[in-house]
CSV table of C-alpha atoms in Angstrom, one decimal:
chain,number,residue,atom,x,y,z
A,1,MET,CA,16.1,-6.6,-5.9
A,2,PHE,CA,13.6,-9.5,-7.2
A,3,ASN,CA,15.3,-11.8,-5.2
A,4,ARG,CA,15.2,-9.8,-2.2
A,5,SER,CA,11.1,-9.2,-1.9
A,6,ARG,CA,10.7,-12.6,-3.2
A,7,ARG,CA,13.0,-13.4,0.1
A,8,ASN,CA,10.4,-11.4,1.7
A,9,LEU,CA,7.3,-12.8,0.8
A,10,ALA,CA,8.2,-15.9,0.6
A,11,SER,CA,9.9,-15.3,5.1
A,12,TRP,CA,6.7,-13.7,4.7
A,13,PHE,CA,4.2,-16.5,4.4
A,14,THR,CA,6.0,-18.7,5.6
A,15,LEU,CA,5.9,-16.7,9.0
A,16,THR,CA,2.3,-16.3,9.0
A,17,MET,CA,1.2,-20.0,8.0
A,18,GLY,CA,4.4,-21.3,10.3
A,19,SER,CA,2.3,-19.0,13.1
A,20,ILE,CA,-1.2,-20.9,12.5
A,21,LEU,CA,0.4,-24.0,11.8
A,22,ILE,CA,1.9,-23.9,15.5
A,23,MET,CA,-1.6,-22.5,16.5
A,24,PHE,CA,-3.7,-25.5,14.6
A,25,ALA,CA,-1.3,-28.1,16.3
A,26,ALA,CA,-1.6,-26.9,19.3
A,27,VAL,CA,-5.8,-26.4,19.2
A,28,LEU,CA,-4.9,-29.8,17.9
A,29,TYR,CA,-3.4,-31.7,21.0
A,30,TYR,CA,-5.4,-29.3,22.9
A,31,TRP,CA,-8.7,-31.5,22.1
A,32,GLU,CA,-6.9,-35.0,21.7
A,33,VAL,CA,-5.6,-35.0,26.1
A,34,ILE,CA,-9.6,-33.4,26.1
A,35,ASP,CA,-10.6,-37.1,24.4
A,36,GLU,CA,-7.6,-38.9,26.1
A,37,LEU,CA,-8.8,-37.7,29.2
A,38,GLU,CA,-13.0,-37.8,29.0
A,39,GLU,CA,-11.9,-41.8,27.2
A,40,LEU,CA,-9.9,-42.6,31.3
A,41,ASP,CA,-12.8,-39.8,32.4
A,42,ARG,CA,-15.5,-42.4,32.1
A,43,LEU,CA,-13.5,-46.3,31.8
A,44,LEU,CA,-12.9,-45.1,35.7
A,45,TYR,CA,-15.9,-44.0,36.9
A,46,LYS,CA,-17.4,-47.5,35.1
A,47,LYS,CA,-15.4,-49.0,37.4
A,48,THR,CA,-16.1,-46.8,40.1
A,49,THR,CA,-19.8,-47.1,39.3
A,50,VAL,CA,-19.5,-50.8,39.7
A,51,MET,CA,-17.9,-51.3,43.2
A,52,ALA,CA,-20.5,-48.3,44.5
A,53,ALA,CA,-23.1,-51.1,43.8
A,54,ASN,CA,-22.4,-53.7,45.8
A,55,VAL,CA,-22.5,-51.2,49.1
A,56,LYS,CA,-25.3,-51.6,51.3
A,57,SER,CA,-26.1,-50.0,53.3
A,58,GLU,CA,-29.2,-50.7,56.5
A,59,LEU,CA,-31.0,-48.7,59.6
A,60,HIS,CA,-30.3,-51.3,62.8
A,61,ASN,CA,-32.0,-50.1,65.6
A,62,GLY,CA,-31.5,-46.1,64.1
A,63,GLN,CA,-28.0,-46.4,63.0
A,64,ARG,CA,-27.6,-47.0,59.9
A,65,GLN,CA,-24.6,-49.5,58.7
A,66,LEU,CA,-22.6,-50.2,56.1
A,67,ASP,CA,-21.7,-53.9,54.0
A,68,LEU,CA,-18.9,-53.2,52.2
A,69,GLU,CA,-17.5,-56.7,52.2
A,70,HIS,CA,-18.9,-57.9,48.9
A,71,VAL,CA,-17.6,-54.5,46.7
A,72,PRO,CA,-14.1,-55.3,44.6
A,73,LEU,CA,-11.8,-54.3,45.4
A,74,LEU,CA,-12.6,-53.1,49.8
A,75,GLY,CA,-14.3,-56.3,50.8
A,76,SER,CA,-13.0,-59.8,51.4
A,77,MET,CA,-16.1,-61.4,50.1
A,78,VAL,CA,-15.2,-60.6,46.2
A,79,GLN,CA,-11.7,-61.9,44.9
A,80,PRO,CA,-9.6,-59.2,43.4
A,81,LEU,CA,-10.1,-58.2,39.6
A,82,PRO,CA,-6.8,-58.6,37.5
A,83,ASP,CA,-7.9,-56.0,34.8
A,84,SER,CA,-9.3,-53.5,37.3
A,85,GLN,CA,-6.1,-51.8,36.9
A,86,LEU,CA,-7.2,-48.8,40.2
A,87,VAL,CA,-3.8,-47.8,42.1
A,88,TYR,CA,-6.2,-48.2,45.6
A,89,ALA,CA,-9.2,-46.9,46.4
A,90,GLY,CA,-11.3,-46.5,49.7
A,91,TRP,CA,-14.8,-46.1,51.2
A,92,TYR,CA,-15.5,-43.1,53.3
A,93,ASP,CA,-18.4,-41.8,55.2
A,94,ASP,CA,-20.9,-39.1,55.1
A,95,GLN,CA,-18.4,-37.5,57.3
A,96,LYS,CA,-16.0,-37.9,54.8
A,97,GLN,CA,-13.8,-40.0,57.4
A,98,LEU,CA,-12.1,-43.1,56.3
A,99,VAL,CA,-13.8,-46.7,56.8
A,100,GLN,CA,-11.6,-48.9,54.2
A,101,PHE,CA,-9.3,-48.8,51.6
A,102,PHE,CA,-7.2,-51.0,48.9
A,103,GLY,CA,-3.9,-50.1,48.0
A,104,ARG,CA,-1.8,-47.4,49.5
A,105,ILE,CA,-2.5,-45.6,52.8
A,106,PRO,CA,-5.2,-42.0,52.1
A,107,SER,CA,-5.8,-39.9,54.2
A,108,ASP,CA,-7.6,-39.9,57.2
A,109,ARG,CA,-10.5,-37.2,55.9
A,110,LEU,CA,-11.4,-36.9,52.5
A,111,LEU,CA,-11.1,-33.6,51.5
A,112,ILE,CA,-12.8,-33.2,47.8
A,113,SER,CA,-16.7,-33.9,47.9
A,114,GLY,CA,-16.5,-35.2,44.2
A,115,GLY,CA,-15.2,-34.9,41.0
A,116,PHE,CA,-12.3,-35.7,38.9
A,117,ASP,CA,-8.6,-34.9,39.5
A,118,THR,CA,-5.2,-35.6,39.0
A,119,ILE,CA,-2.3,-36.0,41.1
A,120,LYS,CA,0.8,-36.9,40.9
A,121,THR,CA,2.9,-39.4,43.4
A,122,ASP,CA,5.8,-39.2,44.9
A,123,SER,CA,7.3,-41.8,42.2
A,124,LYS,CA,6.9,-39.2,39.6
A,125,VAL,CA,3.8,-41.4,38.1
A,126,TRP,CA,0.8,-39.3,37.4
A,127,LEU,CA,-2.4,-40.6,38.2
A,128,ARG,CA,-6.3,-40.3,37.1
A,129,GLN,CA,-8.8,-39.8,40.2
A,130,VAL,CA,-12.4,-39.9,40.6
A,131,THR,CA,-14.4,-39.2,44.3
A,132,LEU,CA,-17.4,-40.6,43.6
A,133,PRO,CA,-20.7,-39.3,46.1
A,134,VAL,CA,-23.2,-42.2,47.0
A,135,TYR,CA,-26.5,-42.3,47.1
A,136,GLN,CA,-29.9,-44.2,49.1
A,137,ASN,CA,-33.0,-44.1,48.1
A,138,GLY,CA,-32.3,-40.5,47.6
A,139,LEU,CA,-29.7,-40.4,51.1
A,140,LEU,CA,-26.1,-39.8,51.1
A,141,ILE,CA,-24.3,-43.1,52.8
A,142,GLY,CA,-20.5,-42.3,52.2
A,143,TYR,CA,-18.4,-41.5,48.9
A,144,LEU,CA,-16.0,-43.4,46.6
A,145,GLN,CA,-12.0,-43.0,45.8
A,146,ALA,CA,-10.5,-44.9,43.3
A,147,ALA,CA,-7.6,-43.9,41.0
A,148,MET,CA,-5.4,-44.9,37.9
A,149,PRO,CA,-2.2,-44.9,36.3
A,150,MET,CA,-2.2,-42.9,33.8
A,151,THR,CA,0.8,-44.3,32.0
A,152,ALA,CA,-1.4,-45.6,28.5
A,153,THR,CA,-2.7,-41.8,28.3
A,154,GLU,CA,0.8,-40.2,28.5
A,155,SER,CA,2.0,-42.9,26.1
A,156,ALA,CA,-1.0,-41.8,23.3
A,157,LEU,CA,-0.1,-38.6,23.5
A,158,ALA,CA,3.5,-39.1,23.3
A,159,GLU,CA,2.6,-40.3,20.1
A,160,PHE,CA,0.5,-37.9,19.3
A,161,ARG,CA,3.3,-35.3,20.1
A,162,MET,CA,5.8,-37.1,18.0
A,163,VAL,CA,3.0,-37.3,14.5
A,164,LEU,CA,3.3,-33.5,15.5
A,165,ALA,CA,6.7,-32.7,15.7
A,166,ILE,CA,7.4,-34.8,12.4
A,167,SER,CA,4.5,-33.0,10.0
A,168,ALA,CA,4.4,-29.4,11.5
A,169,PRO,CA,8.0,-29.0,10.4
A,170,ILE,CA,6.9,-30.9,6.7
A,171,THR,CA,4.0,-29.5,6.4
A,172,LEU,CA,6.0,-25.6,7.4
A,173,ALA,CA,9.0,-26.7,5.0
A,174,VAL,CA,6.9,-27.8,2.1
A,175,VAL,CA,4.7,-24.3,3.4
A,176,ALA,CA,8.1,-22.7,3.1
A,177,LEU,CA,8.4,-23.6,-0.4
A,178,THR,CA,5.2,-23.3,-1.7
A,179,GLY,CA,6.0,-19.2,-0.8
A,180,TRP,CA,9.3,-19.3,-2.6
A,181,TRP,CA,6.9,-20.5,-5.2
A,182,LEU,CA,4.6,-18.5,-4.7
A,183,GLY,CA,6.7,-14.9,-4.1
A,184,GLY,CA,8.0,-15.9,-7.9
A,185,LEU,CA,4.9,-16.3,-9.4
A,186,ALA,CA,3.5,-13.1,-7.9
A,187,MET,CA,7.1,-10.9,-9.1
A,188,GLN,CA,7.1,-12.4,-12.7
A,189,PRO,CA,4.0,-9.2,-13.5
A,190,ILE,CA,5.6,-6.6,-11.7
A,191,ARG,CA,9.6,-8.0,-13.0
A,192,HIS,CA,8.0,-8.2,-16.9
A,193,ASN,CA,6.3,-4.2,-16.1
A,194,TYR,CA,9.7,-3.4,-13.9
A,195,ASP,CA,11.7,-4.5,-17.5
A,196,HIS,CA,9.4,-2.9,-19.9
A,197,LEU,CA,9.4,0.5,-17.7
A,198,GLN,CA,13.2,0.2,-18.0
A,199,ARG,CA,13.0,-0.5,-21.6
A,200,PHE,CA,10.8,1.9,-22.9
A,201,THR,CA,12.5,4.2,-20.4
A,202,ALA,CA,16.1,3.9,-22.2
A,203,ASP,CA,14.1,3.7,-25.9
A,204,ALA,CA,12.1,6.8,-24.8
A,205,SER,CA,15.6,8.6,-23.6
A,206,HIS,CA,16.6,7.3,-26.8
A,207,GLU,CA,14.5,8.7,-29.0
A,208,LEU,CA,14.8,12.2,-27.1
A,209,ARG,CA,18.2,12.3,-26.6
A,210,SER,CA,19.3,12.7,-31.0
A,211,PRO,CA,16.6,15.4,-31.7
A,212,LEU,CA,17.8,17.7,-28.6
A,213,THR,CA,21.1,16.9,-30.0
A,214,ALA,CA,19.8,18.6,-32.6
A,215,ILE,CA,18.2,22.0,-31.5
A,216,ILE,CA,21.4,22.5,-29.6
A,217,SER,CA,23.8,21.9,-32.1
A,218,ASN,CA,21.8,23.7,-34.7
A,219,ALA,CA,21.4,26.3,-32.0
A,220,GLN,CA,25.5,26.7,-31.3
A,221,TYR,CA,25.9,26.9,-34.8
A,222,GLY,CA,23.4,29.5,-35.3
A,223,PHE,CA,24.8,31.6,-31.9
A,224,LEU,CA,28.6,31.3,-33.6
A,225,SER,CA,27.9,32.0,-36.8
A,226,LYS,CA,29.4,35.3,-37.7
A,227,SER,CA,26.7,34.8,-41.9
A,228,THR,CA,24.4,37.8,-42.6
A,229,ASP,CA,22.8,35.7,-44.8
A,230,LEU,CA,19.1,35.8,-43.7
A,231,GLU,CA,18.4,31.8,-46.9
A,232,VAL,CA,20.7,30.3,-44.1
A,233,GLN,CA,19.3,31.6,-40.9
A,234,HIS,CA,15.6,31.0,-41.7
A,235,GLN,CA,17.3,26.7,-42.3
A,236,ARG,CA,18.7,26.4,-39.3
A,237,PHE,CA,15.8,27.9,-37.5
A,238,GLN,CA,13.9,25.3,-39.9
A,239,LYS,CA,16.1,22.9,-38.6
A,240,ILE,CA,15.0,24.4,-35.4
A,241,PHE,CA,10.8,23.8,-35.0
A,242,ASP,CA,11.4,20.4,-37.5
A,243,ILE,CA,12.7,18.8,-35.0
A,244,ALA,CA,10.3,20.7,-32.0
A,245,LYS,CA,8.2,20.1,-33.6
A,246,SER,CA,8.9,16.4,-33.9
A,247,MET,CA,9.6,16.1,-30.1
A,248,SER,CA,6.1,17.3,-29.5
A,249,ILE,CA,4.2,14.1,-31.2
A,250,LEU,CA,7.1,12.2,-29.7
A,251,VAL,CA,5.9,13.8,-25.9
A,252,ASN,CA,2.2,14.2,-26.4
A,253,ASN,CA,2.3,10.1,-28.3
A,254,LEU,CA,4.2,8.9,-24.4
A,255,LEU,CA,1.2,11.1,-23.2
A,256,PHE,CA,-1.4,9.1,-25.2
A,257,LEU,CA,-0.1,6.0,-23.7
A,258,ALA,CA,0.0,6.9,-20.6
A,259,ARG,CA,-3.6,8.3,-20.4
A,260,TYR,CA,-5.9,5.6,-22.1
A,261,GLN,CA,-4.8,2.9,-19.4
A,262,GLY,CA,-7.1,0.0,-19.3
A,263,GLN,CA,-10.7,0.1,-19.9
A,264,LEU,CA,-12.1,3.0,-21.1
A,265,PRO,CA,-14.3,5.5,-18.3
A,266,THR,CA,-18.5,4.6,-18.9
A,267,GLU,CA,-19.3,8.4,-19.6
A,268,SER,CA,-16.7,9.1,-21.9
A,269,LEU,CA,-18.7,6.2,-24.4
A,270,GLN,CA,-21.1,7.2,-27.2
A,271,VAL,CA,-23.5,4.4,-29.5
A,272,ILE,CA,-21.5,4.3,-33.0
A,273,GLU,CA,-22.4,3.6,-36.2
A,274,LEU,CA,-18.8,1.7,-37.7
A,275,ASN,CA,-20.8,2.2,-41.3
A,276,HIS,CA,-21.1,5.8,-41.1
A,277,LEU,CA,-17.4,7.0,-39.3
A,278,LEU,CA,-15.8,4.3,-41.9
A,279,VAL,CA,-17.3,5.9,-44.6
A,280,GLN,CA,-15.9,9.6,-43.2
A,281,ILE,CA,-12.6,8.3,-42.6
A,282,THR,CA,-12.0,7.2,-46.3
A,283,ASP,CA,-13.8,9.9,-48.3
A,284,ASP,CA,-11.1,12.5,-46.1
A,285,TYR,CA,-8.1,10.0,-46.4
A,286,ALA,CA,-8.5,9.6,-50.3
A,287,THR,CA,-7.6,12.9,-50.5
A,288,GLN,CA,-4.3,12.6,-48.5
A,289,PRO,CA,-1.0,12.4,-50.7
A,290,ASP,CA,-0.2,8.5,-49.5
A,291,ALA,CA,-3.0,7.3,-51.4
A,292,GLN,CA,-3.2,9.0,-54.4
A,293,HIS,CA,-0.8,6.3,-55.9
A,294,LEU,CA,-2.6,3.1,-55.3
A,295,SER,CA,-6.4,2.3,-55.5
A,296,LEU,CA,-8.5,2.8,-51.6
A,297,VAL,CA,-11.9,0.3,-51.9
A,298,CYS,CA,-13.5,0.1,-49.0
A,299,LYS,CA,-16.5,-1.8,-48.6
A,300,LEU,CA,-19.2,-2.0,-46.2
A,301,PRO,CA,-22.4,-4.0,-45.2
A,302,ASN,CA,-26.3,-2.6,-45.7
A,303,ASN,CA,-26.8,-3.4,-42.1
A,304,ARG,CA,-26.2,-0.8,-39.4
A,305,ILE,CA,-23.0,-2.1,-36.9
A,306,THR,CA,-22.8,-0.2,-34.0
A,307,VAL,CA,-20.6,-0.2,-30.8
A,308,LEU,CA,-19.8,1.6,-27.6
A,309,GLY,CA,-17.2,3.6,-27.9
A,310,ASP,CA,-15.1,7.4,-28.0
A,311,ALA,CA,-15.2,8.3,-31.8
A,312,ASN,CA,-12.4,10.6,-31.5
A,313,LEU,CA,-10.0,6.8,-30.4
A,314,LEU,CA,-11.5,4.8,-33.6
A,315,ARG,CA,-11.1,6.9,-36.1
A,316,GLN,CA,-7.0,7.6,-34.8
A,317,VAL,CA,-6.9,4.2,-35.2
A,318,VAL,CA,-7.7,3.4,-38.3
A,319,LEU,CA,-6.1,6.5,-39.9
A,320,ASN,CA,-3.1,4.5,-38.2
A,321,LEU,CA,-3.5,1.7,-40.0
A,322,LEU,CA,-4.7,3.2,-43.2
A,323,ASN,CA,-1.5,5.7,-42.4
A,324,ASN,CA,0.4,2.6,-42.6
A,325,ALA,CA,-0.4,0.6,-45.2
A,326,CYS,CA,-0.5,3.3,-47.6
A,327,LYS,CA,2.4,4.1,-46.5
A,328,TYR,CA,4.1,0.9,-47.4
A,329,THR,CA,1.4,-0.2,-50.5
A,330,PRO,CA,3.8,0.5,-53.6
A,331,ALA,CA,2.6,2.4,-56.2
A,332,GLY,CA,-0.4,1.1,-58.2
A,333,GLY,CA,-1.4,-1.3,-55.0
A,334,GLN,CA,-4.5,-1.3,-53.4
A,335,VAL,CA,-6.0,-0.8,-49.8
A,336,LYS,CA,-9.0,-2.5,-48.9
A,337,LEU,CA,-11.7,-1.8,-46.1
A,338,GLN,CA,-14.1,-4.0,-45.0
A,339,LEU,CA,-16.8,-3.5,-42.6
A,340,PHE,CA,-18.9,-7.1,-40.8
A,341,THR,CA,-19.3,-8.9,-37.7
A,342,GLN,CA,-18.7,-11.9,-36.6
A,343,SER,CA,-20.0,-13.3,-33.7
A,344,HIS,CA,-20.8,-10.9,-31.2
A,345,TRP,CA,-18.0,-8.7,-32.6
A,346,ALA,CA,-18.0,-5.7,-34.9
A,347,VAL,CA,-14.5,-6.5,-37.3
A,348,ILE,CA,-13.2,-3.4,-38.7
A,349,GLU,CA,-10.6,-4.9,-41.6
A,350,ILE,CA,-8.0,-3.7,-43.4
A,351,ILE,CA,-6.0,-5.8,-46.7
A,352,ASP,CA,-2.8,-4.1,-48.2
A,353,ASN,CA,-1.1,-5.8,-51.5
A,354,GLY,CA,2.4,-4.6,-50.4
A,355,ILE,CA,5.2,-5.3,-49.7
A,356,GLY,CA,4.4,-6.8,-46.2
A,357,ILE,CA,6.4,-7.5,-42.3
A,358,PRO,CA,9.2,-10.1,-42.2
A,359,LYS,CA,8.0,-13.5,-39.5
A,360,ALA,CA,10.6,-12.6,-37.5
A,361,ASP,CA,9.2,-9.7,-36.8
A,362,LEU,CA,5.3,-9.4,-36.1
A,363,PRO,CA,5.8,-11.0,-32.7
A,364,TYR,CA,6.9,-7.5,-31.3
A,365,ILE,CA,5.3,-5.5,-34.4
A,366,PHE,CA,2.9,-4.0,-31.3
A,367,GLU,CA,6.1,-3.5,-28.6
A,368,ARG,CA,6.5,0.9,-28.2
A,369,PHE,CA,9.5,2.0,-30.2
A,370,TYR,CA,9.8,-1.2,-32.7
A,371,ARG,CA,10.3,-0.8,-36.5
A,372,VAL,CA,10.6,-3.4,-38.7
A,373,ASP,CA,12.8,-1.3,-41.2
A,374,LYS,CA,14.2,1.9,-38.6
A,375,LYS,CA,16.3,3.3,-41.7
A,376,ARG,CA,13.1,3.7,-43.7
A,377,SER,CA,11.2,4.3,-40.4
A,378,ARG,CA,13.1,6.9,-39.5
A,379,GLN,CA,13.0,9.0,-43.0
A,380,THR,CA,9.0,8.6,-42.2
A,381,GLY,CA,8.8,10.5,-39.4
A,382,GLY,CA,8.3,7.7,-37.1
A,383,PHE,CA,9.2,6.8,-33.2
A,384,GLY,CA,7.3,2.7,-34.0
A,385,LEU,CA,4.2,4.2,-31.3
A,386,GLY,CA,1.5,4.3,-33.7
A,387,LEU,CA,0.6,0.8,-33.7
A,388,ALA,CA,1.9,0.2,-30.2
A,389,ILE,CA,-1.2,3.6,-29.2
A,390,VAL,CA,-3.6,1.4,-31.4
A,391,GLN,CA,-3.4,-1.3,-29.4
A,392,GLN,CA,-4.0,0.2,-26.1
A,393,ILE,CA,-6.9,2.4,-27.5
A,394,VAL,CA,-8.3,-1.1,-29.5
A,395,GLN,CA,-7.8,-2.6,-25.9
A,396,SER,CA,-9.4,0.0,-23.8
A,397,HIS,CA,-12.9,-0.7,-25.6
A,398,GLY,CA,-12.6,-4.2,-25.0
A,399,GLY,CA,-11.7,-5.2,-28.6
A,400,LYS,CA,-9.1,-7.2,-29.5
A,401,ILE,CA,-6.3,-6.3,-32.9
A,402,THR,CA,-5.1,-9.1,-34.9
A,403,ILE,CA,-2.2,-9.0,-37.5
A,404,LYS,CA,-1.1,-11.5,-40.2
A,405,SER,CA,1.3,-10.2,-43.0
A,406,VAL,CA,3.5,-12.3,-45.9
A,407,PHE,CA,7.0,-10.4,-46.1
A,408,GLN,CA,6.7,-9.0,-50.1
A,409,GLU,CA,3.3,-10.0,-50.6
A,410,GLY,CA,0.5,-8.6,-47.6
A,411,THR,CA,-0.9,-7.6,-44.4
A,412,ILE,CA,-4.6,-8.2,-43.1
A,413,LEU,CA,-5.0,-6.8,-40.0
A,414,GLN,CA,-7.9,-6.7,-38.3
A,415,ILE,CA,-9.9,-5.2,-35.2
A,416,ALA,CA,-12.4,-6.9,-33.3
A,417,LEU,CA,-15.2,-5.1,-31.2
A,418,PRO,CA,-18.1,-5.7,-29.1
A,419,LEU,CA,-21.4,-5.0,-30.4
A,420,LYS,CA,-23.6,-2.9,-28.9
């Protein structure tokens, strides 16, 4: 599925970029044609103006007489220029009638009044032609028409087309490879989220399957049993109640994880004094059974430390971590809760000298349903969601959580929250 999606992304990217590339190449070629024609037109115009400058017109007895003898190519008094490149030239009077010509035989009458044209001869040769009106003392004395072959222009354009024909496929291949790479890059988070969702669904199904099976088996046993002993029936109902309660906790935890994705809404945030919050948590937790067998120490600074957040969620974070620290610290051990500031962060640190966490398990400790000791976790009623919930709450407050642990020596957990 992901390879197909990657191919589709790469194909659409290549198609889009290829279309843009083709349009760009077409526009580039169009402007190259314009530039080549303009260059040819400038050269042709220069040659015709030189010829037109040698045309002499005089009035004799009220009639205008033209002298074309000194005009290059047209006149007999001037040697033909070897590098003129003109294929033909013709002079037309002010009535557009042919007077004199060089090269091929032109039309007896001029059909246009001026400008540039591209024409094709019978021999399949393309020519660029110009018709130039010639004025003397503000009066029109005639028209000069000349043409040059477009061989050099066609060669230059052919070379340019060759460059485009080679570079365009190479560029398109690079675009396709880039699209394939970008498609893979874009699909990585989706693939990661899909794999994570698949693993999460499988784990959740597995966690729910066992208690559901236990509920069904206890209920079936109650239906099939003919015992009238109320104590036995009470035990069965108690088991069903305990399992259902465990499932309710699991479902609530899953809903909690689904609910608090991303940053918390601004309207739900309030200024929290962490000193006061941690004192309340320590006093309340000190009476819990898990804290009776060890020393619970709270070290707080004299100055007030405040953050923006949800007090109930932060209370849940600290209680969850204290619960883990006390649960896995042997009798006579110590759990230390302290608060301090570090740069622009408020840091809550929980230190214990309990059983610690093996180094191989540390990278996965915040994953959902992950348990370091599965047998022991099941005995204590855990689902492996506590630390995942803690991490999500901390991240939703714009904070970060880190853990350091040495097996059989202890664990240090740090929660860093942005200072108010």
